[in-house]
PDB file of C-alpha atoms in Angstrom:
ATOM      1  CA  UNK A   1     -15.029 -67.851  -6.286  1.00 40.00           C
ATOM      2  CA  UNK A   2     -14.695 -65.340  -3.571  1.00 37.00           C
ATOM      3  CA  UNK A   3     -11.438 -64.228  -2.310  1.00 39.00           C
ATOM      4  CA  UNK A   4     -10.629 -65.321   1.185  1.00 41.00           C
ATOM      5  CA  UNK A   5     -10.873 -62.476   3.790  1.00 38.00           C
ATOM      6  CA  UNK A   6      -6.797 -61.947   5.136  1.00 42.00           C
ATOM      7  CA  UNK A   7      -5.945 -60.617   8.353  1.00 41.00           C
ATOM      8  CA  UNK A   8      -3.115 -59.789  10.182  1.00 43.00           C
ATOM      9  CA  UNK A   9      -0.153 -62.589  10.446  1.00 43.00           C
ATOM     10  CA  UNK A  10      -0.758 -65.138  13.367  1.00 48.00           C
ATOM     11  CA  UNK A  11       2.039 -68.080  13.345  1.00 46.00           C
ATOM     12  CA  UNK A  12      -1.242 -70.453  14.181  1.00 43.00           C
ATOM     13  CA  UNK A  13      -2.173 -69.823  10.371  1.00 44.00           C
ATOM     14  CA  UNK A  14       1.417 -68.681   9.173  1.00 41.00           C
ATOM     15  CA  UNK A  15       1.529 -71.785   6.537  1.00 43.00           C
ATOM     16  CA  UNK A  16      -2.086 -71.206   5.864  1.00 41.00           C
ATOM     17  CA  UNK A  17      -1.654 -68.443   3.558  1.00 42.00           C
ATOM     18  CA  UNK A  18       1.170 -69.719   1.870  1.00 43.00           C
ATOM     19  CA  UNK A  19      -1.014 -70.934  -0.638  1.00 44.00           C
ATOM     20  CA  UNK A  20       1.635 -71.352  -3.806  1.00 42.00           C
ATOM     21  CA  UNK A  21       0.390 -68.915  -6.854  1.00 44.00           C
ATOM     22  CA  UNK A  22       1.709 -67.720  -9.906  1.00 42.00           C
ATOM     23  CA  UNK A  23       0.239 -65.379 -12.707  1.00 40.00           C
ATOM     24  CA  UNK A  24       0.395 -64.293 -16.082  1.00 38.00           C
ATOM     25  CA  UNK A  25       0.460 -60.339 -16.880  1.00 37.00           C
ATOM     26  CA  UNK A  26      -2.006 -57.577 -18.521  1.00 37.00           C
ATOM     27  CA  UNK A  27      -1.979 -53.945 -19.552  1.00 39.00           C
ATOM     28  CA  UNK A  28      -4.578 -52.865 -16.894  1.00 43.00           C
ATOM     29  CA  UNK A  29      -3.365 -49.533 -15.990  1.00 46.00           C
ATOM     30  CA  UNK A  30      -6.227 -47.334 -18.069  1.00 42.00           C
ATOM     31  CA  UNK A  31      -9.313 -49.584 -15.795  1.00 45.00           C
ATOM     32  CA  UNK A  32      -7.012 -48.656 -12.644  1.00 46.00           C
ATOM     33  CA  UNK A  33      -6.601 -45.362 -13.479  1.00 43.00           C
ATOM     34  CA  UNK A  34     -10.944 -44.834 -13.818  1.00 43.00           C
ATOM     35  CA  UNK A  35     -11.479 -46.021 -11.461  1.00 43.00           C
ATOM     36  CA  UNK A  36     -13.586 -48.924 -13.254  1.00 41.00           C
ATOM     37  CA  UNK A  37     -12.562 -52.025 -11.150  1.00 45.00           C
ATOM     38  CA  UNK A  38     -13.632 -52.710  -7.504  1.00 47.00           C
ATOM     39  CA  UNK A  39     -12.315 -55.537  -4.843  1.00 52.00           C
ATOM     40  CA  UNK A  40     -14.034 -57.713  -2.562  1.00 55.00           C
ATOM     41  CA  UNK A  41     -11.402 -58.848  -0.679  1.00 61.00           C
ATOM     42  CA  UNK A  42      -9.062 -57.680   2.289  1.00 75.00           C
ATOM     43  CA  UNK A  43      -5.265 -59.014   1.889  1.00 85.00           C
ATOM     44  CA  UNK A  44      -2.817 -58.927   4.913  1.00 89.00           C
ATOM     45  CA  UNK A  45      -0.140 -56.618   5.363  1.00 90.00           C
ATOM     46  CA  UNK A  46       2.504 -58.371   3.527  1.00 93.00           C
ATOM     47  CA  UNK A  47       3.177 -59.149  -0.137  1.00 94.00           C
ATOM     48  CA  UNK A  48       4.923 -62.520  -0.887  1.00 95.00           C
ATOM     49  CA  UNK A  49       7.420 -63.648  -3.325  1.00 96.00           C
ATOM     50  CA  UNK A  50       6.987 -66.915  -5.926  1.00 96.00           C
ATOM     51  CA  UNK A  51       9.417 -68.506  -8.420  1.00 96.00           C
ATOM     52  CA  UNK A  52       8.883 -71.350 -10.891  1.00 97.00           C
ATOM     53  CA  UNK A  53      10.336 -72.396 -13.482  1.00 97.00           C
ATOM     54  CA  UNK A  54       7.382 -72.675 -15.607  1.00 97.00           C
ATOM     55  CA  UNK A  55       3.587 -72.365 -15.822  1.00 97.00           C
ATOM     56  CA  UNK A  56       1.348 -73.854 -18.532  1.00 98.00           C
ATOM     57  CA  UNK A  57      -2.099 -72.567 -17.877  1.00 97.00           C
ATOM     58  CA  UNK A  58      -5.651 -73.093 -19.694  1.00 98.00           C
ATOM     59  CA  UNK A  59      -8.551 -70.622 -20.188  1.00 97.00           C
ATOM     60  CA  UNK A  60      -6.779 -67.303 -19.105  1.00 95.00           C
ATOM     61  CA  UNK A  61      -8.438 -63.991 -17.941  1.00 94.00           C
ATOM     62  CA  UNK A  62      -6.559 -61.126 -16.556  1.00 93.00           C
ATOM     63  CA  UNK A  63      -8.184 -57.856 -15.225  1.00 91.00           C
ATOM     64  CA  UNK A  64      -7.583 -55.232 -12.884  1.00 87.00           C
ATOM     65  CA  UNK A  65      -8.247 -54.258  -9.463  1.00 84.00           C
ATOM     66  CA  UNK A  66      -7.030 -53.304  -6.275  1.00 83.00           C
ATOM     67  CA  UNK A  67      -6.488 -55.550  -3.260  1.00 83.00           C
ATOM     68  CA  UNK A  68      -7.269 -53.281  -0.232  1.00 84.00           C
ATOM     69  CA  UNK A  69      -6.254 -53.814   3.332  1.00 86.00           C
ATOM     70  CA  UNK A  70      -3.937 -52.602   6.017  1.00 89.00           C
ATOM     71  CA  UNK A  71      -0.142 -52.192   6.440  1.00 90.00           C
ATOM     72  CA  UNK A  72       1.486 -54.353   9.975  1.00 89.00           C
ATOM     73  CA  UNK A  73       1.139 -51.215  11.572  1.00 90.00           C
ATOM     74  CA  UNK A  74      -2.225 -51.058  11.011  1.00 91.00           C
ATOM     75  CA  UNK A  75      -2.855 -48.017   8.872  1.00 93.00           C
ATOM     76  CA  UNK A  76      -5.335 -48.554   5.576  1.00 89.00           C
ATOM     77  CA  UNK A  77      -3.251 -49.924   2.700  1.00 88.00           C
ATOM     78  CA  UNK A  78      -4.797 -50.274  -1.516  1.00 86.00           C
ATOM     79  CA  UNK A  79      -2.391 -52.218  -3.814  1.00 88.00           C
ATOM     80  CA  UNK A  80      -3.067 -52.201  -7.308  1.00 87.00           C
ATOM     81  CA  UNK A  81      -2.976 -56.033  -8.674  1.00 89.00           C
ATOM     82  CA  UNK A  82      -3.640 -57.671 -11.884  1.00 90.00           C
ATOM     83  CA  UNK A  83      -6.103 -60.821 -11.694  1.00 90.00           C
ATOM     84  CA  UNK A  84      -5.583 -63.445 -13.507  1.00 92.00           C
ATOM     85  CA  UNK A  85      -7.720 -66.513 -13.802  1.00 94.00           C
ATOM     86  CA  UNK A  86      -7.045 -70.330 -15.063  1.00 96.00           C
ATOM     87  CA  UNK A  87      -9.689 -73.092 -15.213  1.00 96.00           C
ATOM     88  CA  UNK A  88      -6.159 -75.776 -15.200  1.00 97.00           C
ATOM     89  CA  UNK A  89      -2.290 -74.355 -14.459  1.00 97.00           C
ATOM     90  CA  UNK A  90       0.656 -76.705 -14.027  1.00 98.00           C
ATOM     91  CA  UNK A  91       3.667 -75.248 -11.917  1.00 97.00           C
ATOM     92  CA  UNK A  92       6.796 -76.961 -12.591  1.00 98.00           C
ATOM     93  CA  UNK A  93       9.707 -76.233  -9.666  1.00 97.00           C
ATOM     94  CA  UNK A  94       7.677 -73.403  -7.842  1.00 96.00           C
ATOM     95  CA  UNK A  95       9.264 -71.841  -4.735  1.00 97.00           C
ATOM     96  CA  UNK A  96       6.906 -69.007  -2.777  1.00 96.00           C
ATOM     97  CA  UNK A  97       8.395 -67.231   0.448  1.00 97.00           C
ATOM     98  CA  UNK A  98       7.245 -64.664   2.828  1.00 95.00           C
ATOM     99  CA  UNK A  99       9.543 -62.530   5.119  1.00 95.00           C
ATOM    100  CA  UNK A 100       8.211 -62.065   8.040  1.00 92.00           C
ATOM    101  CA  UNK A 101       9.605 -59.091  11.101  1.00 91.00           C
ATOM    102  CA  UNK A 102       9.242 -61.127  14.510  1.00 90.00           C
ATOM    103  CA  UNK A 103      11.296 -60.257  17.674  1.00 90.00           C
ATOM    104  CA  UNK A 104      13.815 -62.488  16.912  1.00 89.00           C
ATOM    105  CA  UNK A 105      14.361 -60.667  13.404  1.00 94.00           C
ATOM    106  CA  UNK A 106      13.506 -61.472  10.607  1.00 95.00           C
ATOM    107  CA  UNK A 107      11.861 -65.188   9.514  1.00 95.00           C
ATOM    108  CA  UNK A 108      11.555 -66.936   6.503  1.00 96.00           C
ATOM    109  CA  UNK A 109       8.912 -68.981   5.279  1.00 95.00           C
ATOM    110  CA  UNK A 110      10.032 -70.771   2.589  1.00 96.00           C
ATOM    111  CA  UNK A 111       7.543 -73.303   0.289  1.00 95.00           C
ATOM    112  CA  UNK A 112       8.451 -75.979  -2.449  1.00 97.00           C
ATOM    113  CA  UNK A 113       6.920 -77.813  -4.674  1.00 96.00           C
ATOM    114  CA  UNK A 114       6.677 -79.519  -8.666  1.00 96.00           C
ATOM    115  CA  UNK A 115      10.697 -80.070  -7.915  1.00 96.00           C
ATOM    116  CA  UNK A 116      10.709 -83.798  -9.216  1.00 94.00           C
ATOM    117  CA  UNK A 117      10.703 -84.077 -13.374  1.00 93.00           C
ATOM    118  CA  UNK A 118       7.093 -85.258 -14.415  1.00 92.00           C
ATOM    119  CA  UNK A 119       5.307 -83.842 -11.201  1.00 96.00           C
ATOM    120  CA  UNK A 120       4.350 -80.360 -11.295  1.00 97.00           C
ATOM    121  CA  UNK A 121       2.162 -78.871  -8.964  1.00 96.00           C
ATOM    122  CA  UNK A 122      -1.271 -79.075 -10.614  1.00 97.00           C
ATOM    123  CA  UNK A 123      -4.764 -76.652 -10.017  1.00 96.00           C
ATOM    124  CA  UNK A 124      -7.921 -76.283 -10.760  1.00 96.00           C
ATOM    125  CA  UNK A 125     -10.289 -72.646 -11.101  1.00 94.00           C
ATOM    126  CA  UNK A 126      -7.204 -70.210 -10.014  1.00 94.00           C
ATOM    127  CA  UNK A 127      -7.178 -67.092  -9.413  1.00 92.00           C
ATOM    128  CA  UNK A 128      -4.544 -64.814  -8.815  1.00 91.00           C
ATOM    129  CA  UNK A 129      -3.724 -61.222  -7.393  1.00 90.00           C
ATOM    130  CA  UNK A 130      -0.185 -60.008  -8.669  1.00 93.00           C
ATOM    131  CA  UNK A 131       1.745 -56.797  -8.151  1.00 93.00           C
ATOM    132  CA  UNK A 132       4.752 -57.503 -10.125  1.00 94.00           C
ATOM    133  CA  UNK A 133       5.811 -60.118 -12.500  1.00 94.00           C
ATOM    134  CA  UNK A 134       9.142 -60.596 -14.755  1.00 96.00           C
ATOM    135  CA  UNK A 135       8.652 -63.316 -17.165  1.00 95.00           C
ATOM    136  CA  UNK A 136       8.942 -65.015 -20.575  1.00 96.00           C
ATOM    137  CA  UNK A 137       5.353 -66.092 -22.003  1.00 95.00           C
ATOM    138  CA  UNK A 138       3.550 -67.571 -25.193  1.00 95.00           C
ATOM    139  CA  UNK A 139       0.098 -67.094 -25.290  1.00 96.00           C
ATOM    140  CA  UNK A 140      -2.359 -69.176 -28.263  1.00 96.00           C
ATOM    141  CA  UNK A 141      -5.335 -67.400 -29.284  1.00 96.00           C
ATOM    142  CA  UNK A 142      -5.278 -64.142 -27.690  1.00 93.00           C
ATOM    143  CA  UNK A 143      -7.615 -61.663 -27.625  1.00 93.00           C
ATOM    144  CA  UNK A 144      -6.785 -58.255 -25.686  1.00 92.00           C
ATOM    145  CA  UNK A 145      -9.351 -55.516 -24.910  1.00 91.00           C
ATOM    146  CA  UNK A 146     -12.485 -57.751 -24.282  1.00 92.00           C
ATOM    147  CA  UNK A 147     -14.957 -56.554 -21.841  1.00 92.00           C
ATOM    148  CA  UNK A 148     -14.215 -58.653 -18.645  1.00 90.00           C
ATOM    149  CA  UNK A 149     -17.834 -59.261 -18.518  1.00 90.00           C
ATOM    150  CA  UNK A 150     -18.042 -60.799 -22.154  1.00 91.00           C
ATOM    151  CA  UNK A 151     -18.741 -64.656 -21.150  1.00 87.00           C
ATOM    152  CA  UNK A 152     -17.874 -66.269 -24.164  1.00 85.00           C
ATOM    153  CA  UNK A 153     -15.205 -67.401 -22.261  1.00 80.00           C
ATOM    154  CA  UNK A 154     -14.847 -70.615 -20.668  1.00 86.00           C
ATOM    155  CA  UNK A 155     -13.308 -68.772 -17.242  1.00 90.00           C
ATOM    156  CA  UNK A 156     -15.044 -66.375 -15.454  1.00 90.00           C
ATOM    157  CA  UNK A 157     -14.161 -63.058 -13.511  1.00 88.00           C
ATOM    158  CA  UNK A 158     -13.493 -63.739  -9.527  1.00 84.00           C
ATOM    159  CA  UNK A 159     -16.863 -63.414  -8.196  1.00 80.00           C
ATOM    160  CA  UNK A 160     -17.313 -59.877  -6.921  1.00 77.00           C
ATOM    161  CA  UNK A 161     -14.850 -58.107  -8.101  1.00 81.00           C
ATOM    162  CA  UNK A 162     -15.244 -56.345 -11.175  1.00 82.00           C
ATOM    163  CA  UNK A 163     -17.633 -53.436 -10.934  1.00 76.00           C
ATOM    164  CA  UNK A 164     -18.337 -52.045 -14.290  1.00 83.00           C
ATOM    165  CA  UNK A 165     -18.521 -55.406 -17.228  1.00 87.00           C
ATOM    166  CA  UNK A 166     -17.704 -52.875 -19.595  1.00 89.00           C
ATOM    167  CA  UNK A 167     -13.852 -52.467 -18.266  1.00 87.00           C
ATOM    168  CA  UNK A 168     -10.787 -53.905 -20.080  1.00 89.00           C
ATOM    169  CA  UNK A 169      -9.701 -57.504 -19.929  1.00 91.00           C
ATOM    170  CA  UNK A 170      -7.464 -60.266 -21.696  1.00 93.00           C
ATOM    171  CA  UNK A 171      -7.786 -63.854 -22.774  1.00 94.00           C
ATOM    172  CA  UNK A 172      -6.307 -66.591 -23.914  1.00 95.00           C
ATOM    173  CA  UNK A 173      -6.383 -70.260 -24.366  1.00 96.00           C
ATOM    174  CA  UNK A 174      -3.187 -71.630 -23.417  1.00 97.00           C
ATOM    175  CA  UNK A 175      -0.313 -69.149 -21.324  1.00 96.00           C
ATOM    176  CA  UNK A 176       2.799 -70.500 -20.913  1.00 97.00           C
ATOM    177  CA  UNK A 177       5.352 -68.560 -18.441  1.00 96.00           C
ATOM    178  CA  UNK A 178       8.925 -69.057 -18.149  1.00 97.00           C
ATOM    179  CA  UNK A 179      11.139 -68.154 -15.609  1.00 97.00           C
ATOM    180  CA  UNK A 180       8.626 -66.498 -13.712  1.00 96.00           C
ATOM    181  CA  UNK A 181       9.362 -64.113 -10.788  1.00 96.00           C
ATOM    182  CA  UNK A 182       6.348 -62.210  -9.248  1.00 95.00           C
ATOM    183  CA  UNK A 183       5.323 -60.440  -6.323  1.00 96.00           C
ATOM    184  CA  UNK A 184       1.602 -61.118  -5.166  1.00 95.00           C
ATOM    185  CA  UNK A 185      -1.038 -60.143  -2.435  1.00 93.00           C
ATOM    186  CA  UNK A 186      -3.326 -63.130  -2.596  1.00 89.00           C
ATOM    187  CA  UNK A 187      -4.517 -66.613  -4.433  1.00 84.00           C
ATOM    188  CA  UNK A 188      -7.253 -69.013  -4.418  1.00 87.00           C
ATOM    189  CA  UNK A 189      -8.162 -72.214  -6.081  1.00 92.00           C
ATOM    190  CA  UNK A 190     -10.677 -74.451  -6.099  1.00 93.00           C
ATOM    191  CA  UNK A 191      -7.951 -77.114  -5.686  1.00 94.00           C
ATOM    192  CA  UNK A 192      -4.253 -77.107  -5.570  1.00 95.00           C
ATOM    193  CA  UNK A 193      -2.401 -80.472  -5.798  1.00 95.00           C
ATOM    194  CA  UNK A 194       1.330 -79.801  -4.222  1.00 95.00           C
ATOM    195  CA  UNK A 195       3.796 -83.344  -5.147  1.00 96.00           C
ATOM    196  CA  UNK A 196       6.659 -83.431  -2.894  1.00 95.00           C
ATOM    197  CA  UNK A 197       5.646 -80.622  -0.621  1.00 95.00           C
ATOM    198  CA  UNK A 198       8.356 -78.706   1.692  1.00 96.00           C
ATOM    199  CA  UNK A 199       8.046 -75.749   3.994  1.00 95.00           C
ATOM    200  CA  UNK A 200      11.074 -74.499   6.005  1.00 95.00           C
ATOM    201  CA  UNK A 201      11.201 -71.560   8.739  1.00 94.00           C
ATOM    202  CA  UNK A 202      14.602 -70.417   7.997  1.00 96.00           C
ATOM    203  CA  UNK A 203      16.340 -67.222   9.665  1.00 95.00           C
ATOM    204  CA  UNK A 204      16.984 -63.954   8.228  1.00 96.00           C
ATOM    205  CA  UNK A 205      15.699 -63.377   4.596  1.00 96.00           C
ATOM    206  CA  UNK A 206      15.983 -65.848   2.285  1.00 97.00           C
ATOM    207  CA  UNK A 207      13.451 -65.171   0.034  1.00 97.00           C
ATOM    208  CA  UNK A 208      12.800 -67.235  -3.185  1.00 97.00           C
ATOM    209  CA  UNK A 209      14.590 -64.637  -5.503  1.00 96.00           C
TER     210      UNK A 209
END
C-alpha cells in the first residue's frame, strides 16, 4: 500500500487526516544513518499526537525511513520515522490530536475512539510512520536484524519505500503496547473500524498527552 500524498492543512479535509494510528518501535538508526532507506510519500507540515491504552497487533514489521515534506511555512522539511506494519491491530481507548496555529490561536482537533470495554478500534494491513514513541510492549517470536526484503513474512514492506532489501528490519508475531504515547507523521490502512467515534474542535492546546 502506498502512502497517501499530504499537503498543506485545509479545514475542508482537517478531519481527513486524522486517521487514528499507533506503532510499535525499532532500532533503525544504523539504515538512517546510510542512507539505505528511501520514502515515497510527502507528509504535511505538522506531526500529531496519539494515546491508547493498549495495542495488540499481528504480523509486525518495523523499518526505517524518512517522511519528507515541507514545514507551514513552506520550506523543505525530512523527518526520520520508523514504519511499522500490522496485517490486524486492536486499539483499546485511543485518543489522537493535532494542534493546529489559525488566526484565532491555536485549535485543537481532538479524536476518540475503542472507549467502551469490549470495543476497540479494530484494522486491517496498517502501516505506520512514527517519530517518537514511549511505551510498555511484549513481543512473541521476535526476530531482529532481518533484511526488510526477506518475505517469509506474512506482512510486507509499504510499497515503495524501502530502497535497498538488504537494510535492517524487525518482526514479530504478536506486539502488544501498553500505555502508548507517540508522535507520528502519517498512517494508512486498508481499513480502520472506529466504535463510538468522537471528534471535538476545542480551543487552545489540548492535546491528547
Amino acid at each position: 500500500m502506498i502512502s497517501q500524498i499530504r499537503g498543506g492543512t485545509r479545514w475542508k479535509r482537517f478531519a481527513l487526516v486524522m486517521v487514528p494510528s499507533i506503532a510499535a518501535t525499532a532500532a533503525v538508526g544504523v539504515g538512517l544513518a546510510q542512507g539505505a532507506l528511501a520514502a515515497s510519500f510527502s507528509v504535511s507540515g505538522q506531526d500529531f499526537k496519539v494515546s491508547a491504552d493498549k495495542l495488540d497487533g499481528k504480523d509486525l514489521i518495523q523499518y526505517g525511513g524518512v517522511a519528507e515534506g515541507h514545514n507551514l511555512d513552506g520550506t523543505a522539511a525530512h523527518h526520520p520515522v520508523t514504519i511499522s506494519g500490522f496485517s490486524h491491530a486492536e486499539i483499546t481507548n485511543m485518543c489522537q490530536s493535532l494542534v493546529t496555529p489559525t488566526p484565532l490561536g491555536n485549535i485543537t482537533l481532538k479524536l476518540t475512539t475503542g472507549t467502551k470495554a469490549g470495543k476497540p478500534a479494530v484494522a486491517d494491513n496498517i502501516y505506520l510512520d512514527v517519530a517518537e514513541l514511549d511505551t510498555d510492549a511484549e513481543f512473541t517470536n521476535l526476530d531482529i536484524g532481518v533484511a526488510v526484503g526477506d518475505a517469509s513474512h506474512k506482512t510486507k514492506p509499504q510499497a515503495g519505500t524501502v530502497a535497498n532489501k538488504y537494510a535492517f528490519s524487525q518482526r514479530a508475531d504478536r506486539a502488544i503496547l501498553s500505555n502508548v504515547r507517540q508522535k507520528a507523521w502519517a498512517t494508512t490502512a486498508g481499513t480502520f473500524k472506529l466504535p463510538d467515534l468522537k471528534l471535538r474542535l476545542l480551543g487552545g492546546d489540548q492535546p491528547c498527552y
